[in-house]
CSV table of C-alpha atoms in Angstrom, one decimal:
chain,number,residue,atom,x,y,z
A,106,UNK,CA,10.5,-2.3,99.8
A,107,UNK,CA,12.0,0.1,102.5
A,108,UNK,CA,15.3,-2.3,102.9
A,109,UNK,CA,15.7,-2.5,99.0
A,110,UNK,CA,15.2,1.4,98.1
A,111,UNK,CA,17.4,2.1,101.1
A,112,UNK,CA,20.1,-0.4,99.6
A,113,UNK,CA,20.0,1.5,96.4
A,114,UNK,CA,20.6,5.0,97.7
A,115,UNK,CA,24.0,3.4,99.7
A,116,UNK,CA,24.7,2.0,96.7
A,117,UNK,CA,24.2,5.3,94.8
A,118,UNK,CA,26.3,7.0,97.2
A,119,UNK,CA,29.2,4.9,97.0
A,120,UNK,CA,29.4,5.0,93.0
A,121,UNK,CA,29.5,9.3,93.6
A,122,UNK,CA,33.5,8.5,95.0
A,123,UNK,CA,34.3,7.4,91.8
A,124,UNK,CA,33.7,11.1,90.5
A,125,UNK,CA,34.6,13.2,93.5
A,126,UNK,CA,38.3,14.3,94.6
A,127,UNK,CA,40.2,12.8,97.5
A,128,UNK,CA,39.5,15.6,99.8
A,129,UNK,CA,35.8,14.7,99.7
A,130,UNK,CA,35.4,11.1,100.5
A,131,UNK,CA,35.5,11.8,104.1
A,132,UNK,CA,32.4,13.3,104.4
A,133,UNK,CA,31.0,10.6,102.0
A,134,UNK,CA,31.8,7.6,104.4
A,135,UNK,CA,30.7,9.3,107.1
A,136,UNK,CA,27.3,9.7,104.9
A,137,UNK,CA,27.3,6.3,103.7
A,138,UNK,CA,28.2,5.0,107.3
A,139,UNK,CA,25.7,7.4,108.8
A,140,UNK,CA,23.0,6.1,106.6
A,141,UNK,CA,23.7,2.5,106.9
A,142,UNK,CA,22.6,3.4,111.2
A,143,UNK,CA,19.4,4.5,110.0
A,144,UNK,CA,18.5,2.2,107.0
A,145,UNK,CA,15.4,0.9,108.5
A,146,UNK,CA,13.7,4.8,108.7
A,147,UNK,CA,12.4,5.3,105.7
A,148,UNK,CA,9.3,2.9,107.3
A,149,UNK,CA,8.2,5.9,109.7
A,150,UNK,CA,6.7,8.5,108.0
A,151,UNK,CA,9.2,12.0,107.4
A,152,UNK,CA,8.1,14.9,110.0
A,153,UNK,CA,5.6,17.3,108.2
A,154,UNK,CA,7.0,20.2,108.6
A,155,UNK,CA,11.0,18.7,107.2
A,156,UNK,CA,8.9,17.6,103.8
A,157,UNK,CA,7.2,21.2,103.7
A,158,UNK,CA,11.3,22.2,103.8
A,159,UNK,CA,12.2,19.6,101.5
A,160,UNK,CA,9.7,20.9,99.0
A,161,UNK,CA,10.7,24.8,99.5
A,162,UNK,CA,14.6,23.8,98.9
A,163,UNK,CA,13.6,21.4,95.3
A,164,UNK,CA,11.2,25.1,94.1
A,165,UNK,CA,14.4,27.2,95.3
A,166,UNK,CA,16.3,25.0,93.3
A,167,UNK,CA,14.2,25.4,89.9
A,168,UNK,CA,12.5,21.8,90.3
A,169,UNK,CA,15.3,19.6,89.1
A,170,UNK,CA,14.8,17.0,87.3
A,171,UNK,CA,16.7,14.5,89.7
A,172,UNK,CA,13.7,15.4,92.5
A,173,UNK,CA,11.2,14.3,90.6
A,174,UNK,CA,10.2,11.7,93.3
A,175,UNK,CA,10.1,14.8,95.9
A,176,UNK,CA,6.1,15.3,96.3
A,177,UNK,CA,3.6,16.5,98.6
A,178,UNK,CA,1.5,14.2,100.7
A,179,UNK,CA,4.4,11.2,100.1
A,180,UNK,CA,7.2,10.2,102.8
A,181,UNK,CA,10.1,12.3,102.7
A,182,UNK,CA,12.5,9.7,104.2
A,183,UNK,CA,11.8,7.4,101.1
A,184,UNK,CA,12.7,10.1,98.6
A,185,UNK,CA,15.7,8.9,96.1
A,186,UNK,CA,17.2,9.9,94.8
A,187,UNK,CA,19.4,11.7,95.9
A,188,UNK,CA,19.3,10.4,99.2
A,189,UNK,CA,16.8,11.7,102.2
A,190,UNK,CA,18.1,10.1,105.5
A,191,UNK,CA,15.7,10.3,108.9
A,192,UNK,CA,15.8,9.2,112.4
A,193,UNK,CA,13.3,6.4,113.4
A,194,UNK,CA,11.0,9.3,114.4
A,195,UNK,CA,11.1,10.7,111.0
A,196,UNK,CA,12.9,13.8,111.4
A,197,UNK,CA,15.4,14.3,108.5
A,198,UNK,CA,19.1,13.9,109.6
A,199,UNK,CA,21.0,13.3,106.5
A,200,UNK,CA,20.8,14.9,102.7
A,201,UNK,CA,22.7,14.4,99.7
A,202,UNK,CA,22.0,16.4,96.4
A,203,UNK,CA,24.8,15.8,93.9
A,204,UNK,CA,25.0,16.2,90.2
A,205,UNK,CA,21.7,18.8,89.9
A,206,UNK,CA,21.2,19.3,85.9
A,207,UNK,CA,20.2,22.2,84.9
A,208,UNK,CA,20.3,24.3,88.4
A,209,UNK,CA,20.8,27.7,87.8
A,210,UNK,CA,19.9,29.3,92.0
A,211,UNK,CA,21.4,30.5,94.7
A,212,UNK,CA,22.1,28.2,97.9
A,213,UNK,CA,18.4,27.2,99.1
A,214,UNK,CA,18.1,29.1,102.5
A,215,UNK,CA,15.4,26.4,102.9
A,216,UNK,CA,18.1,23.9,103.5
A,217,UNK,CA,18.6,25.6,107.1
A,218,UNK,CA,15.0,25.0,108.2
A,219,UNK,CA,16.2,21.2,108.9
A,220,UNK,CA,16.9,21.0,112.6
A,221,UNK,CA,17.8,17.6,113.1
A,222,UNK,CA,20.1,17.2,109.8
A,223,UNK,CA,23.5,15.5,111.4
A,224,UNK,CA,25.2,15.7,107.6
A,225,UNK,CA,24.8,17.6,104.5
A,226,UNK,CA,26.6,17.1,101.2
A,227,UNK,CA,26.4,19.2,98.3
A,228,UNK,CA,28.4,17.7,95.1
A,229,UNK,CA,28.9,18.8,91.7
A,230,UNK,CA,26.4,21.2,91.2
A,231,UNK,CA,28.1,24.6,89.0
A,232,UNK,CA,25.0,25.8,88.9
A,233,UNK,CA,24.9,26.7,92.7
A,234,UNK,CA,25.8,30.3,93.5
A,235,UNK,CA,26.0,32.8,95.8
A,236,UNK,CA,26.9,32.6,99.4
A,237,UNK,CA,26.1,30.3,102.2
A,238,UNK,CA,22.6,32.0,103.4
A,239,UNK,CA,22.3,32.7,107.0
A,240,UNK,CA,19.3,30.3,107.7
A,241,UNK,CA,22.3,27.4,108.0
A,242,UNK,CA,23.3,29.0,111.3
A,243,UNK,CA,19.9,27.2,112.3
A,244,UNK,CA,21.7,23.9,111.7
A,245,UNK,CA,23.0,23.3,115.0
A,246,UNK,CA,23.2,19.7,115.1
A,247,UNK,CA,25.3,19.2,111.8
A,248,UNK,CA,28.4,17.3,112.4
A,249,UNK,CA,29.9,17.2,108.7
A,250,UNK,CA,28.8,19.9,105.8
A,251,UNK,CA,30.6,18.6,102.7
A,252,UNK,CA,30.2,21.6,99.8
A,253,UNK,CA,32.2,20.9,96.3
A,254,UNK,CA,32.0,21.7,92.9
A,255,UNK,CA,30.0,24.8,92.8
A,256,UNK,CA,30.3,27.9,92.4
A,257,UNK,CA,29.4,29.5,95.4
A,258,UNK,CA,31.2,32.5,96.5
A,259,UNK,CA,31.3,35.1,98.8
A,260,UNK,CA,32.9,34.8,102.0
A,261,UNK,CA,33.2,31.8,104.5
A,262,UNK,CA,31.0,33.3,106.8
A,263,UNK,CA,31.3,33.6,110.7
A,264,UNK,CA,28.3,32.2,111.7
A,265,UNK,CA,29.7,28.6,111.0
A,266,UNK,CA,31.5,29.2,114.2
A,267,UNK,CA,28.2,28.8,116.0
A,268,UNK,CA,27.5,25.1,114.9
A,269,UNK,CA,29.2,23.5,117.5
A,270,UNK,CA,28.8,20.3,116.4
A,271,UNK,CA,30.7,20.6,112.9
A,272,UNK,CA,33.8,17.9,112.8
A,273,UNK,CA,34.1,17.8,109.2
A,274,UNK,CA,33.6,21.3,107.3
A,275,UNK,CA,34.5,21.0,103.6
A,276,UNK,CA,33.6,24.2,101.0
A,277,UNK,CA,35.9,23.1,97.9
A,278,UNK,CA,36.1,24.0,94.4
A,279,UNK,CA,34.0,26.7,94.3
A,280,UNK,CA,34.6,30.8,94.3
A,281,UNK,CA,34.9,31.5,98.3
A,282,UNK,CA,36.8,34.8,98.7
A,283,UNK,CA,38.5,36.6,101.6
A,284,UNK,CA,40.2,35.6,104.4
A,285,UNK,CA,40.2,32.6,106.6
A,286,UNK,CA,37.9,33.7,109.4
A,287,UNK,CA,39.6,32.6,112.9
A,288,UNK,CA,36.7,32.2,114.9
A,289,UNK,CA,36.5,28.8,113.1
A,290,UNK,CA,38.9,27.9,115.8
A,291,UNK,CA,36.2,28.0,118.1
A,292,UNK,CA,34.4,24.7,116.8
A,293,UNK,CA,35.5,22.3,119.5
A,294,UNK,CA,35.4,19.1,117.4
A,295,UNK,CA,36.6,20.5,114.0
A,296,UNK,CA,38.9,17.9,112.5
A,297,UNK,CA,38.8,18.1,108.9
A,298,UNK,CA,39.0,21.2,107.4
A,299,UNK,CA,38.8,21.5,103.2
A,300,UNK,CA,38.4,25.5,102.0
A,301,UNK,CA,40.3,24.3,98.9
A,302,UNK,CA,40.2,25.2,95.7
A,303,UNK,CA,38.5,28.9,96.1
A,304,UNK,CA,39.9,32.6,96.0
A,305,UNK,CA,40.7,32.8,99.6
A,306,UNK,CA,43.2,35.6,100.5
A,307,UNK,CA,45.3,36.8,103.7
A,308,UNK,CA,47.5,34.3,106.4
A,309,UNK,CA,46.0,31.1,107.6
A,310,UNK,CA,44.6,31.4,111.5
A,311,UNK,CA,46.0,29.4,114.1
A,312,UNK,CA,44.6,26.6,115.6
A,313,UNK,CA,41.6,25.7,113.3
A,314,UNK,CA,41.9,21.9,114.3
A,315,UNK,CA,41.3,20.0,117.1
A,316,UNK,CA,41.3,16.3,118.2
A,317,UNK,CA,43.2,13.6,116.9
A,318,UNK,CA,43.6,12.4,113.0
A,319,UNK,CA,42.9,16.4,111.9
A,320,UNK,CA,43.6,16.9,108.0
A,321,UNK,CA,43.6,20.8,107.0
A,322,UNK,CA,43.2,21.0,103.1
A,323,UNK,CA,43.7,24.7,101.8
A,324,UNK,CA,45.1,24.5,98.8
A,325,UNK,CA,44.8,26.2,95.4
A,326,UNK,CA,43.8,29.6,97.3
A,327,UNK,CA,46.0,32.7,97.3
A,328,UNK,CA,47.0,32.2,101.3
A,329,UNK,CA,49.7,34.8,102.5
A,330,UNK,CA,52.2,34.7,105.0
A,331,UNK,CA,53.6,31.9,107.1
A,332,UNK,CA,52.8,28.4,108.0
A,333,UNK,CA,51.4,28.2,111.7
A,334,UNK,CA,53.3,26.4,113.8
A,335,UNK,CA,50.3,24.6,115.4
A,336,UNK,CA,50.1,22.6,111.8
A,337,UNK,CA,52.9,20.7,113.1
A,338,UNK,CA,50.9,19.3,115.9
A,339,UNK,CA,51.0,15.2,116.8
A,340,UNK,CA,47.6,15.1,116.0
A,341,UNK,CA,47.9,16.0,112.4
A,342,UNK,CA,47.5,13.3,109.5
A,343,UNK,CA,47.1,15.2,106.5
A,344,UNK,CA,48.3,18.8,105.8
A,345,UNK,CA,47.7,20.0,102.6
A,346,UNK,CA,48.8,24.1,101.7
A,347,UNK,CA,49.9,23.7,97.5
A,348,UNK,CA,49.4,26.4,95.6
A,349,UNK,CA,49.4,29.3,97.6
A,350,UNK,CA,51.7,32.1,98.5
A,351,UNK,CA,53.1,31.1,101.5
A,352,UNK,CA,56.7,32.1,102.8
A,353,UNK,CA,58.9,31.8,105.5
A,354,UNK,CA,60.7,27.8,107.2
A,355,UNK,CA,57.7,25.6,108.1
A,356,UNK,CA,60.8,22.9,108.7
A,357,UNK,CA,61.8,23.6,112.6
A,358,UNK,CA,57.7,22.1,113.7
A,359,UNK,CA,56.7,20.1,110.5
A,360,UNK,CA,59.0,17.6,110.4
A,361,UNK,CA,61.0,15.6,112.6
A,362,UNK,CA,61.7,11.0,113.0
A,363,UNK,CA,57.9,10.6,115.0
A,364,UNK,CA,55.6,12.6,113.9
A,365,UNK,CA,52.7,11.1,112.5
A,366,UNK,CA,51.8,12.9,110.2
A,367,UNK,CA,51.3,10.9,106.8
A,368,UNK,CA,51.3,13.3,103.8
A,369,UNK,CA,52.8,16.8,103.4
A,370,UNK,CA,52.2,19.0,100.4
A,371,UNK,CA,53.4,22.4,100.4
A,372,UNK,CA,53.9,22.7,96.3
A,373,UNK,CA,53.8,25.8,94.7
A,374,UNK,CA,54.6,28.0,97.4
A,375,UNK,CA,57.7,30.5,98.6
A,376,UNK,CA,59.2,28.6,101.5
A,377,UNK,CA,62.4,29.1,102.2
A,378,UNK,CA,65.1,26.6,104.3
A,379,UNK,CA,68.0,24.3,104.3
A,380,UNK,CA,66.7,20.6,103.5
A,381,UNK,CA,69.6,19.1,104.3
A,382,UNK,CA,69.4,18.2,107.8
A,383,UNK,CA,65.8,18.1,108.6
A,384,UNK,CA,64.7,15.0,109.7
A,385,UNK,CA,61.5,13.6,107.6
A,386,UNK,CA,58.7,11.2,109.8
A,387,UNK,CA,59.0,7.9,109.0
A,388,UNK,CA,54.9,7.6,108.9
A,389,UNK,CA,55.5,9.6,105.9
A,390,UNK,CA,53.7,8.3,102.5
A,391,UNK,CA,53.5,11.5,100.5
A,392,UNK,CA,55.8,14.0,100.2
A,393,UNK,CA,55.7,17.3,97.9
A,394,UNK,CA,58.0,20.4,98.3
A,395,UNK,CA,58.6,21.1,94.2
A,396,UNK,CA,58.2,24.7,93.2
A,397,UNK,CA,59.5,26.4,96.5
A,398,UNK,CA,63.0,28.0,97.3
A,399,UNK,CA,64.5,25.4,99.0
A,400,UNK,CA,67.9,24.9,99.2
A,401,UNK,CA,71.1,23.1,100.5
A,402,UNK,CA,70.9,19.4,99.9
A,403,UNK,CA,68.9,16.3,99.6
A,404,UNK,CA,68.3,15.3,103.2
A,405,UNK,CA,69.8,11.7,104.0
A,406,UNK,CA,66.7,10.9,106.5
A,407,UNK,CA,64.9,10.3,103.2
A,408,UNK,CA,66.8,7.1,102.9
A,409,UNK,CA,64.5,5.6,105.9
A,410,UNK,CA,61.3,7.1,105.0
A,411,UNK,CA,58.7,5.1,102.3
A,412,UNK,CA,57.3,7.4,100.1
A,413,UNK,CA,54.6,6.4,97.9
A,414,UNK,CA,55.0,10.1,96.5
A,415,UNK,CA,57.8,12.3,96.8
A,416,UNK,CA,58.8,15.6,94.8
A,417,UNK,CA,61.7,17.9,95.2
A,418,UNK,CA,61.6,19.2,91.7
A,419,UNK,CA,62.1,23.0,91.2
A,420,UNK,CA,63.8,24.2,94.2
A,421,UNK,CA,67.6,25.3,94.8
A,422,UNK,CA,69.2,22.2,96.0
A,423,UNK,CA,72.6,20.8,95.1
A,424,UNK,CA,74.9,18.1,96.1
A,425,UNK,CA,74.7,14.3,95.7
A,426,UNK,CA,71.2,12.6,95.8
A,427,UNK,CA,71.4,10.0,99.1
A,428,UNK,CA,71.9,6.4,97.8
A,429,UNK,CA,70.2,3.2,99.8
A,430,UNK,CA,66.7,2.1,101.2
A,431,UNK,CA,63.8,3.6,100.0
A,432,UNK,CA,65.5,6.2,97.9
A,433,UNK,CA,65.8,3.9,95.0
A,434,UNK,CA,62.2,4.1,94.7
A,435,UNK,CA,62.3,8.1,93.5
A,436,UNK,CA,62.6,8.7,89.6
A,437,UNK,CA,65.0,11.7,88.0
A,438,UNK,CA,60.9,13.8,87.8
A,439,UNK,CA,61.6,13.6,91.6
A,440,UNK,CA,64.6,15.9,91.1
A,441,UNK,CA,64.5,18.2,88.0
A,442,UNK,CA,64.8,21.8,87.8
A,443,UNK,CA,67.1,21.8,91.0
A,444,UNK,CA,70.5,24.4,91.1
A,445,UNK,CA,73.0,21.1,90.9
A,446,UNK,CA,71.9,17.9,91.9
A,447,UNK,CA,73.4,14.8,91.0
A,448,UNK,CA,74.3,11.2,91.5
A,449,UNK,CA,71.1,8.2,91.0
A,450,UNK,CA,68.7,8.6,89.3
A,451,UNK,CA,70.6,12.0,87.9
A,452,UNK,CA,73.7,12.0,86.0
A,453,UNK,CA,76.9,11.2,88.3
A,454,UNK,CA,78.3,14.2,90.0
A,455,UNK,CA,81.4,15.4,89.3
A,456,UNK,CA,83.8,17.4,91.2
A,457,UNK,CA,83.2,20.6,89.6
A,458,UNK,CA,79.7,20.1,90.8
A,459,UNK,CA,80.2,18.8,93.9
A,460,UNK,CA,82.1,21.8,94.3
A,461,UNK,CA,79.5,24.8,93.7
């Protein structure tokens, strides 16, 4: 009985990526990976006093429908859904609410009166306001907190710096104001950071990441100022900064033939710099720079990196479009809204316009 209700809750998580955004299926493997470790739990009884928690965040929630099953006197770690995860003594290490109808509440501060919870998600619940309650500085053991789609706000407060544990912190999509605060830095194991999708204001902090295969997701905020240059690290894999404000030539530590980073999009910005020799990774997949104030020309690199996305539209650049390799892959959307490019996929050039 255990084996099958535990089967349908990993099932039940892995149908949820269908409906979230890219930025949040991170933290979902790690849940769905995380739970496959303890499958065999839900045969130990849940720790009284996690249940009595359990219970306190469903009544701070309004009783939702969805946690029905969540009752007194049965075992917590058999709850579903959502899913209730526990180790094989039955303390609760892993929680998943997502899709909540009818939630109108503030963030439970009963959520931080589980010790032993390793991973928390949050998904797709508008209803969900206010900020992050203190009581989730008691969380010191949580490795990934994955927060999206709701509409909690306030700022991302400080005392997240004190859960040391934290690889994965995700707080998307939801109406976070304020500035970036820098003592995030301080979380030794941080790799993946998403804060997108909010109100946040002011210039992103250095060093944020650490480790190796870090993704920093921060866009559609209001971010001022310049890129840091620790964002061009070897470690990075993922750097994600579209529409914000930002300013200033991120080219000189972002790019160059061996870094490995694999997708760069700084759309919708105010960057500034000369494209045309700036040599482009070739572990390169994704590629946005449209709606900046980039100039000179089309860099010739291009022609050896494989892009499965790539966007230049909406900058300053002129000159002929590099012909060969991989550049035959780009279509004239790549280019549009440029001061005078030309040449495949564009019309040909002419001389008055290679000229200007």
């Amino acid at each position: 009985m255990h084996e099958k209700q535990n089967t349908a809750a990993l099932v039940s998580l892995s149908a949820m990526a269908a409906d979230l955004p890219p930025s949040s299926w991170h933290a979902l493997l790690c849940l769905v990976l995380f739970s496959a470790v303890v499958a065999s739990s839900s045969a130990m009884d849940c720790d009284g006093e996690d249940r009595a928690a359990l219970l306190r965040v469903k009544a701070q929630l309004g009783h939702p429908v969805q946690l029905s099953s969540w009752l007194p006197a049965t075992n917590c770690c058999a709850w579903e859904p959502p899913a209730v995860f526990c180790s094989a003594a039955g303390r609760v290490t892993g929680l998943a609410l997502s899709s909540l109808d009818g939630v109108r509440a503030p963030v439970p501060p009963a959520l931080g009166e589980l010790p032993e919870l390793v991973i928390l998600q949050v998904q797709s619940v508008r209803g969900l306001s206010g900020p992050i309650p203190s009581s989730f500085g008691n969380l010191t053991r949580l490795e990934d907190l994955n927060i999206a789609g709701t509409s909690i706000s306030g700022p991302v407060p400080d005392f997240l710096a004190g859960l040391t544990s934290l690889r994965t912190l995700v707080i998307a999509d939801g109406k976070l104001a304020g500035p970036i605060p820098g003592c995030l830095g301080s979380l030794p194991d941080l790799r993946y950071l998403d804060l997108s999708g909010n109100m946040l204001t002011g210039a992103i902090p250095p060093g944020l990441l650490h480790g190796s295969f870090r993704f920093l997701i921060l866009a559609n905020n209001q971010l001022t100022g310049e890129i840091p240059s620790d964002c061009g690290d070897d470690d990075v894999d993922t750097l994600d900064l579209s529409h914000n404000l930002l300013v200033g030539d991120p080219s000189p530590f972002l790019f160059g033939i061996t870094k490995p980073v694999a997708k760069v999009d700084l759309s919708w910005n105010e960057l500034e710099f000369d494209m045309t020799d700036v040599s482009f990774p070739h572990h390169l997949t994704f590629l946005d720079l449209s709606h900046n104030r980039i100039n000179g020309s089309v860099a010739k690199s291009l022609m050896d990196v494989k892009l499965e996305h790539f966007d230049v539209s909406y900058n300053g650049l002129c000159g002929e479009i590099p012909a060969g390799r991989f550049m035959s892959a780009h279509g004239a959307e790549s280019y549009e809204q440029n001061r005078c490019l030309c040449g495949t996929p564009l019309p040909p050039c002419t001389t008055g316009m290679l000229g200007r």
